[in-house]
Amino acid sequence: MYLRAVFLACVLDSVVSHDCGLHEDWAIRYGWNSVPSFAVLVSNGSCVCPGGFDGRHVGDGSGLTNLAAQPDIATLYEQLAAVQSRVSELASGSPTRQAGVDGVRPNSGGVLYSPCFYDADCNQTANLRCGGPHQRCLGVVNASCAIDAQCLAGFMCSAGRCVYNLGHETQPGLSCLHIKQRLPDSPSGVYYIGASVGTAVPLWCDMTIDGGGWTQVWLQDPAVKYFSPSIPYLAGTVSLVSSSLRMMFAYANQNNSLSNAWTFATPPPFWTATPMAAGPCVYAMITATSVQTGTSVTTFLLSSTSSWSTSDCDGDCVGSWGIVCLKTPGTAPGTVGGYDSFPFFSGFNANVFPQYCAESSQAYSAATCSASRKFAILVRGTDAPGSAALPVASCSQLRQLRPDAPSGSYLIGASIGSAVELWCEMLVDGGGWTRVYLQGTSDLASASIPYLPGTSSVLTDSSDMMFAWSNSYGTLSSPWKFPVPPIFRGATPMAAGNCSVSVFSA
């Protein structure tokens, strides 16, 4: 047997509150005994709720409290008559209204969901304010809540409290660290990250490891063949990486829980390209710290678009497979030797070899990548000094602002428009040295051998100069330093004049 649906239409004036639902113009159909029986239309006004309907939740059906004893058709018509009577009473211009029910301003601070006109109508001690599409008392920051709908627009319910609604599609966070700083209790999970609503992308945020606030910018998929020299960061993350202060390598399981996590200052080569795509044989001298053990080591991070012939953290760099590992301290580039539990990743051609997620101290085949062991890259911090977003005047200033910065290329200059990329030596003699000249392969039989472009201001303000030999990885040998001779501030020693003599202590 099927009953024809009866619609209870509540057409009341705009100041009357909702008694049968919190949301705008809902239509919900529900039934009992597997028979669709009637529908309720809730409009802008008060209405008589059908039996078994508590008047709170409309859209999700959770307001149904007694499905076993629903009213019969006669009862429905009685309820419809009651609604029509109420409409007539309101239309007469002299209705009987009740405080907190028909939109009359309450005499005291309202509780959650109470009708209101002003913030003063709500219990502000409980962090309730007046708002929402139907003028109800809703929670702001730190108010008790069970669902997001109990919080005012711009807030969400997290761990039983209303918090700023950062990380949702309608209000993205600038980074995971931004969300962590604003909402310290935010759990790990997917948040929308970006500068605006239209450009934000959903990204995983780890809010617990090493203080939290880490944004996942790359995650290996064991099913993908990384047999390529161009392995990009996740969509929408390049700007985060290019201005990041810290980077983390780790292995992630199915739940994105991390193991073998090591952190280090983001090497400049990785600001624009993943370690597996930054170029053949990229050696970055880093100070890496194990999150799990606290162990720290300063040595080469070797990454490459190429493979190793032995695949055991050496460095002959042939082929076209993206590989990452940490060298044993003191081992020269090109020699075999990997350090400790630092993640080793090798994106071999899956048609020939599996992909390996071993440890740098192990043989490449010690552990294959899997759904429970995926190579992951995360970053934290923004506007790193020396990045495109925040150039510095010199490598010395970089050292002051960012003591953990590794040696590498940074943006040096007075402003974004005038900054140039220069190499900073951050280890020798306390670091902070700006490279102003590097011998090339061209013929130097000339009386005019200039400094590197963009270095004149550095030379003007510098106090010391260093001569040294540099290899192709930027590592210095036989360094000697001395006060800058005035004659060398405007011209290189090879172009300062005929038989120029300077006396100094080196």
Coordinates of C-alpha atoms in Angstrom, one line a residue:
M1 CA 0.0 0.0 0.0
Y2 CA 1.3 3.5 -0.9
L3 CA 0.1 6.7 0.6
R4 CA 0.0 9.9 -1.4
A5 CA 2.6 12.3 0.0
V6 CA 1.2 15.2 2.0
F7 CA 3.4 18.4 2.1
L8 CA 3.3 20.6 5.2
A9 CA 4.1 24.1 3.9
C10 CA 5.1 26.6 6.4
V11 CA 4.8 30.1 4.9
L12 CA 5.5 32.5 7.7
D13 CA 6.9 36.0 7.9
S14 CA 10.7 36.6 7.9
V15 CA 11.2 37.2 11.6
V16 CA 9.8 33.9 12.6
S17 CA 12.4 31.3 13.6
H18 CA 12.6 27.7 12.4
D19 CA 11.3 25.2 14.8
C20 CA 11.4 22.2 12.4
G21 CA 14.9 22.7 11.0
L22 CA 18.0 24.7 11.1
H23 CA 18.7 25.0 7.4
E24 CA 17.2 26.9 4.5
D25 CA 14.2 25.5 2.6
W26 CA 14.7 21.8 3.0
A27 CA 12.5 19.1 1.5
I28 CA 13.0 15.7 3.0
R29 CA 11.1 12.5 2.3
Y30 CA 11.2 9.6 4.7
G31 CA 9.0 6.6 5.5
W32 CA 8.5 3.7 7.7
N33 CA 7.7 0.0 7.2
S34 CA 9.5 0.4 3.8
V35 CA 6.6 2.6 2.5
P36 CA 7.3 6.2 1.4
S37 CA 4.5 8.0 3.2
F38 CA 4.9 11.8 3.4
A39 CA 7.3 14.6 3.0
V40 CA 7.9 17.7 5.0
L41 CA 8.8 21.1 3.4
V42 CA 10.5 23.4 5.9
S43 CA 10.5 27.0 4.7
N44 CA 11.3 30.4 6.3
G45 CA 9.1 30.0 9.4
S46 CA 7.9 28.0 12.2
C47 CA 5.9 24.8 11.6
V48 CA 4.3 22.0 13.5
C49 CA 6.7 19.0 13.5
P50 CA 5.2 15.6 12.5
G51 CA 5.3 13.0 15.2
G52 CA 8.7 11.4 15.6
F53 CA 10.5 14.5 14.2
D54 CA 12.6 16.4 16.7
G55 CA 12.9 19.6 14.7
R56 CA 16.7 19.8 14.8
H57 CA 18.2 17.9 11.9
V58 CA 16.5 17.9 8.6
G59 CA 18.8 17.1 5.7
D60 CA 20.4 14.0 7.2
G61 CA 17.3 12.4 8.6
S62 CA 18.8 12.2 12.1
G63 CA 15.8 14.2 13.5
L64 CA 13.6 11.1 13.2
T65 CA 13.2 9.9 16.7
N66 CA 10.4 7.3 16.5
L67 CA 10.1 5.5 13.2
A68 CA 8.0 2.8 14.8
A69 CA 5.0 5.0 15.6
Q70 CA 4.5 7.5 12.8
P71 CA 1.2 9.4 12.5
D72 CA -1.6 8.2 10.3
I73 CA -3.1 10.2 7.5
A74 CA -5.7 11.7 9.8
T75 CA -3.0 13.0 12.2
L76 CA -1.2 14.5 9.3
Y77 CA -4.3 16.5 8.3
E78 CA -4.7 17.6 11.9
Q79 CA -1.1 18.9 11.9
L80 CA -1.7 20.6 8.6
A81 CA -4.7 22.3 10.1
A82 CA -2.6 23.5 13.0
V83 CA -0.1 25.0 10.7
Q84 CA -2.8 26.8 8.7
S85 CA -4.2 28.1 12.0
R86 CA -0.8 29.4 13.0
V87 CA -0.4 31.1 9.6
S88 CA -3.8 32.8 10.1
E89 CA -2.8 34.0 13.5
L90 CA 0.4 35.5 12.3
A91 CA -1.4 37.1 9.3
S92 CA -3.8 38.8 11.7
G93 CA -1.1 41.0 13.0
S94 CA -1.5 40.1 16.6
P95 CA 0.1 36.7 17.1
T96 CA 1.1 35.2 20.4
R97 CA 4.8 34.8 20.3
Q98 CA 7.1 33.1 22.7
A99 CA 10.7 34.2 23.5
G100 CA 13.3 31.9 21.9
V101 CA 10.7 30.1 19.8
D102 CA 9.1 32.6 17.3
G103 CA 12.1 34.9 16.9
V104 CA 11.4 37.2 19.9
R105 CA 14.6 38.4 21.5
P106 CA 15.4 36.2 24.5
N107 CA 15.6 37.8 27.9
S108 CA 18.9 36.2 28.7
G109 CA 22.0 34.8 26.9
G110 CA 20.8 32.0 24.6
V111 CA 22.3 28.6 24.4
L112 CA 23.5 26.8 21.3
Y113 CA 21.0 27.0 18.5
S114 CA 18.8 29.6 20.3
P115 CA 17.3 32.2 18.0
C116 CA 19.0 35.6 18.2
F117 CA 19.2 39.0 16.7
Y118 CA 22.5 40.2 18.3
D119 CA 25.6 38.7 19.9
A120 CA 24.2 39.9 23.2
D121 CA 21.3 37.4 22.8
C122 CA 23.8 34.5 23.1
N123 CA 25.8 33.2 26.0
Q124 CA 29.1 34.9 25.2
T125 CA 30.8 33.4 28.2
A126 CA 30.4 30.0 26.4
N127 CA 31.9 31.6 23.3
L128 CA 28.6 31.8 21.4
R129 CA 27.8 34.5 18.9
C130 CA 24.7 35.3 16.8
G131 CA 25.0 34.4 13.1
G132 CA 24.3 31.9 10.4
P133 CA 21.6 32.0 7.7
H134 CA 18.9 31.7 10.3
Q135 CA 20.2 33.9 13.1
R136 CA 21.1 31.3 15.7
C137 CA 23.6 31.2 18.6
L138 CA 26.6 29.4 17.2
G139 CA 30.2 28.7 18.5
V140 CA 33.3 30.7 17.8
V141 CA 36.9 29.8 18.8
N142 CA 37.0 27.3 21.8
A143 CA 33.2 26.9 22.0
S144 CA 32.1 23.3 22.7
C145 CA 30.8 21.5 19.6
A146 CA 30.0 18.1 18.2
I147 CA 29.7 18.9 14.5
D148 CA 30.8 21.8 12.2
A149 CA 27.2 23.1 11.9
Q150 CA 27.4 24.1 15.6
C151 CA 30.2 26.6 14.8
L152 CA 29.9 30.0 13.2
A153 CA 31.0 30.5 9.6
G154 CA 34.8 30.6 9.4
F155 CA 35.1 28.0 12.1
M156 CA 35.0 24.2 12.2
C157 CA 34.6 21.6 15.0
S158 CA 37.9 19.9 15.9
A159 CA 38.4 17.7 18.9
G160 CA 35.1 19.0 20.5
R161 CA 35.9 22.7 20.1
C162 CA 35.2 25.3 17.4
V163 CA 38.5 26.3 15.8
Y164 CA 39.4 28.6 12.9
N165 CA 38.3 27.0 9.7
L166 CA 41.8 26.9 8.1
G167 CA 42.5 24.1 5.7
H168 CA 39.0 23.7 4.3
E169 CA 38.3 24.3 0.6
T170 CA 36.6 27.6 1.4
Q171 CA 39.4 28.8 3.6
P172 CA 42.8 27.3 2.6
G173 CA 45.9 27.5 4.7
L174 CA 49.1 29.0 3.3
S175 CA 51.0 25.9 4.4
C176 CA 50.7 23.1 6.9
L177 CA 52.9 25.1 9.2
H178 CA 50.5 28.1 8.9
I179 CA 47.6 25.8 10.0
K180 CA 49.7 24.3 12.8
Q181 CA 50.6 27.7 14.2
R182 CA 47.0 28.9 14.1
L183 CA 45.4 25.6 15.2
P184 CA 48.0 23.7 17.4
D185 CA 45.6 20.8 18.0
S186 CA 45.0 20.2 14.3
P187 CA 45.4 16.4 13.5
S188 CA 47.4 15.0 10.6
G189 CA 45.4 14.7 7.5
V190 CA 44.5 16.3 4.1
Y191 CA 44.1 20.1 4.1
Y192 CA 43.6 22.6 1.3
I193 CA 46.8 24.6 0.9
G194 CA 47.2 27.7 -1.3
A195 CA 47.2 31.4 -1.5
S196 CA 43.5 31.6 -2.5
V197 CA 40.4 29.5 -2.8
G198 CA 40.8 29.1 -6.5
T199 CA 44.4 27.9 -6.4
A200 CA 44.4 25.8 -3.3
V201 CA 45.1 22.1 -3.6
P202 CA 44.5 19.2 -1.1
L203 CA 47.8 18.1 0.5
W204 CA 48.7 15.8 3.3
C205 CA 49.9 17.6 6.5
D206 CA 51.8 15.8 9.2
M207 CA 51.0 17.6 12.4
T208 CA 52.9 15.4 14.8
I209 CA 56.4 14.4 13.7
D210 CA 59.2 16.7 14.7
G211 CA 56.8 19.4 15.9
G212 CA 54.4 19.1 13.0
G213 CA 53.5 21.5 10.3
W214 CA 55.1 19.4 7.5
T215 CA 53.6 19.5 4.0
Q216 CA 54.0 16.4 1.8
V217 CA 55.3 17.6 -1.6
W218 CA 56.1 14.2 -3.1
L219 CA 55.0 10.6 -2.4
Q220 CA 56.3 7.6 -4.3
D221 CA 53.6 5.4 -5.9
P222 CA 55.0 1.8 -6.1
A223 CA 52.8 1.2 -9.2
V224 CA 54.4 4.1 -11.2
K225 CA 57.5 3.6 -13.3
Y226 CA 60.0 6.4 -12.4
F227 CA 62.2 5.6 -15.3
S228 CA 62.6 9.3 -16.1
P229 CA 64.9 12.2 -15.5
S230 CA 61.9 14.5 -14.9
I231 CA 60.0 13.5 -11.7
P232 CA 58.0 16.6 -10.6
Y233 CA 56.8 17.6 -7.2
L234 CA 53.1 17.2 -6.5
A235 CA 50.8 19.7 -8.2
G236 CA 50.6 23.1 -6.4
T237 CA 53.7 22.5 -4.2
V238 CA 56.6 24.1 -6.1
S239 CA 56.0 27.5 -4.4
L240 CA 56.1 25.8 -1.0
V241 CA 59.3 24.0 -1.8
S242 CA 61.0 27.0 -3.4
S243 CA 60.6 29.0 -0.2
S244 CA 60.9 26.2 2.4
L245 CA 63.4 26.3 5.3
R246 CA 63.5 22.6 6.1
M247 CA 63.1 19.4 4.1
M248 CA 62.4 15.8 5.3
F249 CA 63.0 12.5 3.6
A250 CA 61.1 9.5 5.1
Y251 CA 59.2 6.3 4.3
A252 CA 55.4 6.5 4.6
N253 CA 53.0 3.6 5.1
Q254 CA 49.4 3.3 4.0
N255 CA 48.3 5.7 6.7
N256 CA 51.0 8.2 5.9
S257 CA 52.8 7.4 9.2
L258 CA 56.5 8.1 8.8
S259 CA 59.6 6.1 9.6
N260 CA 63.3 6.6 8.8
A261 CA 62.6 10.4 8.9
W262 CA 65.6 12.7 8.5
T263 CA 65.4 16.5 8.3
F264 CA 67.9 19.1 6.9
A265 CA 67.9 22.6 5.6
T266 CA 66.4 22.6 2.1
P267 CA 69.3 22.5 -0.4
P268 CA 68.9 25.2 -3.1
P269 CA 69.0 22.7 -6.0
F270 CA 65.8 21.2 -4.6
W271 CA 63.8 24.4 -4.5
T272 CA 62.7 24.0 -8.1
A273 CA 63.2 20.3 -8.9
T274 CA 62.8 17.1 -7.0
P275 CA 66.1 15.4 -5.9
M276 CA 65.5 12.8 -8.5
A277 CA 65.3 15.5 -11.2
A278 CA 67.7 18.2 -10.1
G279 CA 70.4 16.9 -12.5
P280 CA 73.0 14.2 -12.9
C281 CA 75.2 13.8 -9.8
V282 CA 74.0 16.6 -7.6
Y283 CA 76.1 16.7 -4.4
A284 CA 74.7 18.9 -1.6
M285 CA 76.6 19.2 1.7
I286 CA 73.9 19.0 4.4
T287 CA 73.6 18.5 8.1
A288 CA 70.9 15.9 8.5
T289 CA 69.2 14.9 11.7
S290 CA 67.3 11.7 12.4
V291 CA 63.9 12.4 13.9
Q292 CA 63.8 9.0 15.6
T293 CA 67.3 8.9 17.1
G294 CA 68.4 12.5 17.2
T295 CA 71.7 11.6 15.4
S296 CA 73.2 14.4 13.3
V297 CA 75.8 14.2 10.5
T298 CA 77.3 16.6 8.0
T299 CA 78.0 15.0 4.7
F300 CA 77.0 14.8 1.0
L301 CA 73.5 14.2 0.0
L302 CA 73.8 12.5 -3.4
S303 CA 70.8 12.8 -5.7
S304 CA 70.7 12.2 -9.4
T305 CA 68.7 11.7 -12.5
S306 CA 71.1 8.9 -13.3
S307 CA 71.8 5.5 -11.8
W308 CA 74.9 4.0 -10.2
S309 CA 76.5 1.0 -11.8
T310 CA 76.7 -0.8 -8.5
S311 CA 73.6 0.9 -7.1
D312 CA 75.1 1.0 -3.6
C313 CA 75.4 4.7 -3.0
D314 CA 78.5 5.3 -5.1
G315 CA 78.3 8.0 -7.7
D316 CA 79.3 7.2 -11.2
C317 CA 75.9 8.6 -12.4
V318 CA 75.1 6.8 -15.6
G319 CA 71.7 5.9 -17.0
S320 CA 68.4 7.7 -16.3
W321 CA 66.9 6.6 -12.9
G322 CA 66.1 9.0 -10.1
I323 CA 68.2 8.0 -7.0
V324 CA 68.8 9.5 -3.6
C325 CA 71.1 8.5 -0.7
L326 CA 73.4 10.0 2.0
K327 CA 77.1 9.5 1.7
T328 CA 79.2 8.2 4.6
P329 CA 81.2 11.2 6.0
G330 CA 84.6 11.5 4.5
T331 CA 83.8 9.4 1.4
A332 CA 84.6 11.2 -1.8
P333 CA 82.1 11.6 -4.6
G334 CA 82.3 8.6 -6.9
T335 CA 83.2 6.2 -4.1
V336 CA 81.0 3.6 -2.5
G337 CA 79.5 4.3 0.9
G338 CA 76.1 5.1 2.4
Y339 CA 75.3 6.4 5.8
D340 CA 73.0 5.0 8.5
S341 CA 69.2 4.7 8.2
F342 CA 68.9 7.7 5.9
P343 CA 66.3 6.8 3.2
F344 CA 67.7 5.4 0.0
F345 CA 65.4 5.6 -3.0
S346 CA 66.0 4.2 -6.5
G347 CA 63.3 4.5 -9.1
F348 CA 64.5 1.6 -11.3
N349 CA 62.6 0.7 -14.5
A350 CA 59.8 -1.5 -13.0
N351 CA 59.9 -3.6 -16.1
V352 CA 63.4 -4.8 -15.3
F353 CA 64.0 -4.1 -11.6
P354 CA 61.7 -3.3 -8.6
Q355 CA 62.0 0.1 -7.0
Y356 CA 64.1 0.1 -3.9
C357 CA 63.4 1.8 -0.5
A358 CA 66.4 0.6 1.5
E359 CA 68.6 2.6 3.8
S360 CA 71.7 4.4 2.6
S361 CA 74.0 2.1 4.6
Q362 CA 72.5 -1.0 3.0
A363 CA 72.8 -2.6 -0.4
Y364 CA 70.2 -1.2 -2.8
S365 CA 68.3 -4.6 -2.8
A366 CA 67.9 -4.8 1.0
A367 CA 64.3 -3.5 0.8
T368 CA 61.9 -2.9 -2.1
C369 CA 59.3 -0.1 -2.0
S370 CA 55.7 -1.2 -1.3
A371 CA 52.4 0.2 -0.2
S372 CA 53.7 0.2 3.4
R373 CA 57.1 1.7 2.5
K374 CA 56.9 4.6 0.1
F375 CA 59.6 7.3 -0.3
A376 CA 58.2 10.6 0.8
I377 CA 59.4 14.2 0.7
L378 CA 58.0 16.9 3.1
V379 CA 58.9 20.6 3.7
R380 CA 58.3 23.1 6.4
G381 CA 58.7 26.8 6.7
T382 CA 58.2 29.6 4.1
D383 CA 60.1 32.6 2.8
A384 CA 63.6 31.1 3.4
P385 CA 66.3 33.8 3.3
G386 CA 68.1 33.5 0.0
S387 CA 65.1 32.1 -1.9
A388 CA 63.3 33.8 -4.7
A389 CA 60.8 35.2 -2.3
L390 CA 63.4 36.7 0.1
P391 CA 66.8 37.5 -1.4
V392 CA 69.6 38.5 1.0
A393 CA 72.4 41.2 0.6
S394 CA 75.2 38.7 1.0
C395 CA 76.0 35.1 2.1
S396 CA 77.2 36.6 5.4
Q397 CA 73.7 38.0 6.0
L398 CA 72.3 34.6 5.0
R399 CA 74.5 33.0 7.6
Q400 CA 73.1 35.3 10.3
L401 CA 69.5 34.8 9.3
R402 CA 69.7 31.1 8.6
P403 CA 72.6 29.4 10.5
D404 CA 71.7 26.0 9.2
A405 CA 71.7 26.9 5.5
P406 CA 73.9 24.5 3.5
S407 CA 76.4 25.6 0.9
G408 CA 74.7 26.2 -2.5
S409 CA 73.3 28.8 -4.8
Y410 CA 71.2 31.6 -3.3
L411 CA 69.5 34.8 -4.5
I412 CA 71.8 37.6 -3.5
G413 CA 70.8 41.3 -4.0
A414 CA 69.1 44.3 -2.5
S415 CA 65.7 43.4 -4.0
I416 CA 63.8 40.6 -5.9
G417 CA 64.3 42.4 -9.2
S418 CA 68.0 43.0 -8.8
A419 CA 69.0 39.7 -7.1
V420 CA 71.3 37.3 -8.9
E421 CA 72.1 33.7 -8.1
L422 CA 75.5 33.3 -6.4
W423 CA 77.2 30.4 -4.6
C424 CA 77.5 30.6 -0.8
E425 CA 80.1 28.6 1.1
M426 CA 78.5 27.9 4.5
L427 CA 81.1 25.5 6.1
V428 CA 84.6 26.8 5.7
D429 CA 85.9 29.1 8.4
G430 CA 82.4 29.7 9.9
G431 CA 80.6 30.1 6.5
G432 CA 79.0 33.1 5.0
W433 CA 81.4 33.4 2.1
T434 CA 80.1 34.8 -1.2
R435 CA 81.7 33.5 -4.4
V436 CA 82.6 36.5 -6.5
Y437 CA 84.8 34.7 -9.1
L438 CA 85.2 31.2 -10.4
Q439 CA 87.7 30.3 -13.1
G440 CA 86.0 29.0 -16.2
T441 CA 87.4 27.3 -19.3
S442 CA 87.7 30.4 -21.5
D443 CA 91.1 31.9 -22.4
L444 CA 92.2 34.2 -19.6
A445 CA 94.9 36.0 -21.6
S446 CA 93.2 39.3 -21.1
A447 CA 93.8 42.5 -19.1
S448 CA 90.1 42.6 -18.1
I449 CA 88.9 39.6 -16.2
P450 CA 85.7 40.7 -14.3
Y451 CA 84.0 39.5 -11.1
L452 CA 80.7 37.7 -11.4
P453 CA 77.7 39.9 -12.3
G454 CA 75.9 41.3 -9.3
T455 CA 78.8 41.1 -6.9
S456 CA 79.9 44.8 -6.7
S457 CA 77.9 45.6 -3.6
V458 CA 79.2 42.5 -1.9
L459 CA 82.8 43.5 -2.7
T460 CA 82.1 47.0 -1.4
D461 CA 80.8 45.9 2.0
S462 CA 83.1 42.9 2.6
S463 CA 85.9 42.7 5.1
D464 CA 87.7 39.5 4.2
M465 CA 88.6 37.7 0.9
M466 CA 89.5 34.1 0.4
F467 CA 91.4 32.3 -2.4
A468 CA 90.9 28.6 -2.7
W469 CA 90.6 25.7 -5.2
S470 CA 87.0 24.5 -5.9
N471 CA 85.9 21.2 -7.4
S472 CA 82.8 20.7 -9.6
Y473 CA 80.7 20.2 -6.4
G474 CA 81.7 23.5 -4.8
T475 CA 83.9 21.8 -2.2
L476 CA 87.0 24.0 -1.3
S477 CA 90.6 23.0 -0.7
S478 CA 93.7 25.0 0.3
P479 CA 91.6 28.0 1.4
W480 CA 93.5 31.1 2.5
K481 CA 91.8 34.3 3.8
F482 CA 93.0 37.9 4.3
P483 CA 91.6 41.4 4.6
V484 CA 90.3 42.7 1.3
P485 CA 92.9 44.9 -0.3
P486 CA 91.2 48.1 -1.4
I487 CA 92.5 47.7 -5.0
F488 CA 90.6 44.4 -5.3
R489 CA 87.2 45.9 -4.4
G490 CA 86.8 47.4 -7.9
A491 CA 88.7 44.8 -10.0
T492 CA 89.8 41.2 -9.8
P493 CA 93.4 40.5 -8.8
M494 CA 94.0 39.5 -12.4
A495 CA 92.8 42.9 -13.7
A496 CA 93.7 45.3 -10.9
G497 CA 96.6 46.8 -12.7
N498 CA 100.1 46.1 -14.1
C499 CA 102.4 44.7 -11.4
S500 CA 100.0 45.6 -8.5
V501 CA 101.5 44.8 -5.1
S502 CA 99.4 44.3 -1.9
V503 CA 100.8 43.5 1.5
F504 CA 98.6 41.6 3.9
S505 CA 98.5 38.8 6.5
A506 CA 96.9 35.6 5.1

